[in-house]
């Protein structure tokens, strides 16, 4: 029997073949020999991340957890102390839950459930126009609110997690340039300048990701990568501080519009603070250096009159000009260097999208780089990053252009309508990807439920068989860089022939999934995931017992009393922690069974497979009639076809 899907893996580990540069191969080798013989040898890694903001740290945190050798450089002496981005959308909260990092943010942050609209004109004093629920029930999420925490708190969470795994950010280290060998057989050479002495530092890496902000030097180093878009003339001030005010809606997200003086967007914040985004109307033609904190505070008082606004203290003040720009490319021609976050797209901060979108850029590319570094990825996998995330960036700036104009215009009705139209996208669950190598849409559409290729897996409540715990199935399996393969059926006994055929086909030496699984198990044995003390509670071995590449889940509506673990094939006995009973629709966000929510309907003899990518997006969905001969074998071949689109068995052991 070939080592693979059904065989328990060795301990964990691995790397990937280094590629690279722009001269002849011999000169590339000579240069590497010279570099390694220097008094201070270069640092070597698999992925170099430039920038330790939310995008860069999200990426590094995931790569570290996956076991990829990552280096993070940042030109700042320390993390963000105050201010800057502050709002986490429902999908981002779900992502932090999947990473088991949400609790500190949920404990410290402020939850905003509604939005209020106020207006004054030359004829009418300031008055409330109305209130709206921020995320109405049409949005199917576990956390229907914005969570307000400042950027530094998010960065701290990632930095602490990295330290637990032995990874530190290299501070006071500025990216300068990188070079690529045309032969693609050596590492990228990343050149940095460190400290005030501008010491030259060299990093040899397989991949480079620029998360270094709107003025990204990595972007400027990628041929033909340019930000495309426009700046708007309006100027806005930002104030974070604790208020003393008689304004009644200070703890709601609130838009206040003064026909004479401009707009304020009010955002409640942690530690009893409030953020004001203040339009500096009719002031942009003057000297912007005169538009300091006192001027902006006075403008806020004018807009909020007749209500009193005083500050007990100001923690942070800033100014910005709105601009919507998207880089014309998110990666270099060799798919070795990438852009994420503000390096690839910029927009106004008032829709609370920037930090969220940036971190999801990193969430998207992190698992793909893991497979690439381990030699398991075909080129199509890394190419899908630009296809998916540039689409989201374009969707974002188009929405943001309208949203920012309507905030400035104070048209509450138009703003509310625009918000309703875009509420799925704003929440994060509407960030949907098109068909590509990793999102496979069947010619005969099986998509009748809410689970769809290219979309996030909808939330659903099920009972975990082993301990009868009610769980959120989309959160229950930790994010370990694996694909999740869910099989759904009404009756396991009735589908047993299907399951036996399915498992036998997966375990065949000819099965691509078997071969991929064996290669991944060898890789993780050589280069394991970086552990943290919390792993003793997480127990990753529960979810890697079968394969480091795939976790199999079985979901059935059968009563627990009618089935035992020993009734399952060996594959699913080994996957006992992901055996679920679909029996608690009353706990679901929509009051539905998981089976019905995901699939729309499922026939009594049908078996459905929902393939879920490591970032929580659905990759493919298939259905089979379990009474048909060889249906289980056909399902296994279908999985092989899907994974053959973007994964490969390395021709030789990956990086030592």
PDB file of N, CA, C and O in Angstrom, residues 465 493 558-564 567 581:
ATOM      1  N   UNK A 465     -19.962  14.714  16.666  1.00  0.00           N
ATOM      2  CA  UNK A 465     -20.398  13.388  17.109  1.00  0.00           C
ATOM      3  C   UNK A 465     -19.676  12.943  18.376  1.00  0.00           C
ATOM      4  O   UNK A 465     -20.306  12.450  19.324  1.00  0.00           O
ATOM      5  N   UNK A 493     -25.450   4.562   6.613  1.00  0.00           N
ATOM      6  CA  UNK A 493     -25.591   3.141   6.294  1.00  0.00           C
ATOM      7  C   UNK A 493     -26.028   2.950   4.841  1.00  0.00           C
ATOM      8  O   UNK A 493     -25.494   2.090   4.127  1.00  0.00           O
ATOM      9  N   UNK A 558     -28.419  11.716  10.488  1.00  0.00           N
ATOM     10  CA  UNK A 558     -28.800  10.555  11.307  1.00  0.00           C
ATOM     11  C   UNK A 558     -28.754  10.882  12.802  1.00  0.00           C
ATOM     12  O   UNK A 558     -27.899  11.646  13.249  1.00  0.00           O
ATOM     13  N   UNK A 559     -29.635  10.285  13.611  1.00  0.00           N
ATOM     14  CA  UNK A 559     -29.516  10.406  15.072  1.00  0.00           C
ATOM     15  C   UNK A 559     -28.246   9.697  15.558  1.00  0.00           C
ATOM     16  O   UNK A 559     -27.822   8.688  14.988  1.00  0.00           O
ATOM     17  N   UNK A 560     -27.677  10.206  16.618  1.00  0.00           N
ATOM     18  CA  UNK A 560     -26.454   9.610  17.160  1.00  0.00           C
ATOM     19  C   UNK A 560     -26.677   8.170  17.596  1.00  0.00           C
ATOM     20  O   UNK A 560     -25.768   7.325  17.498  1.00  0.00           O
ATOM     21  N   UNK A 561     -27.867   7.877  18.034  1.00  0.00           N
ATOM     22  CA  UNK A 561     -28.153   6.538  18.548  1.00  0.00           C
ATOM     23  C   UNK A 561     -28.132   5.473  17.458  1.00  0.00           C
ATOM     24  O   UNK A 561     -28.075   4.275  17.761  1.00  0.00           O
ATOM     25  N   UNK A 562     -28.156   5.887  16.197  1.00  0.00           N
ATOM     26  CA  UNK A 562     -28.240   4.925  15.104  1.00  0.00           C
ATOM     27  C   UNK A 562     -26.903   4.643  14.427  1.00  0.00           C
ATOM     28  O   UNK A 562     -26.851   3.898  13.445  1.00  0.00           O
ATOM     29  N   UNK A 563     -25.814   5.224  14.949  1.00  0.00           N
ATOM     30  CA  UNK A 563     -24.522   5.011  14.294  1.00  0.00           C
ATOM     31  C   UNK A 563     -23.389   5.055  15.305  1.00  0.00           C
ATOM     32  O   UNK A 563     -23.441   5.809  16.291  1.00  0.00           O
ATOM     33  N   UNK A 564     -22.379   4.236  15.064  1.00  0.00           N
ATOM     34  CA  UNK A 564     -21.162   4.210  15.877  1.00  0.00           C
ATOM     35  C   UNK A 564     -19.969   4.569  14.991  1.00  0.00           C
ATOM     36  O   UNK A 564     -20.018   4.403  13.766  1.00  0.00           O
ATOM     37  N   UNK A 567     -18.850   2.037  12.583  1.00  0.00           N
ATOM     38  CA  UNK A 567     -19.639   1.813  11.366  1.00  0.00           C
ATOM     39  C   UNK A 567     -19.032   2.523  10.154  1.00  0.00           C
ATOM     40  O   UNK A 567     -19.473   2.299   9.024  1.00  0.00           O
ATOM     41  N   UNK A 581     -23.161  15.635  13.194  1.00  0.00           N
ATOM     42  CA  UNK A 581     -24.586  15.350  13.057  1.00  0.00           C
ATOM     43  C   UNK A 581     -25.310  16.657  12.737  1.00  0.00           C
ATOM     44  O   UNK A 581     -25.182  17.644  13.481  1.00  0.00           O
TER      45      UNK A 581
END
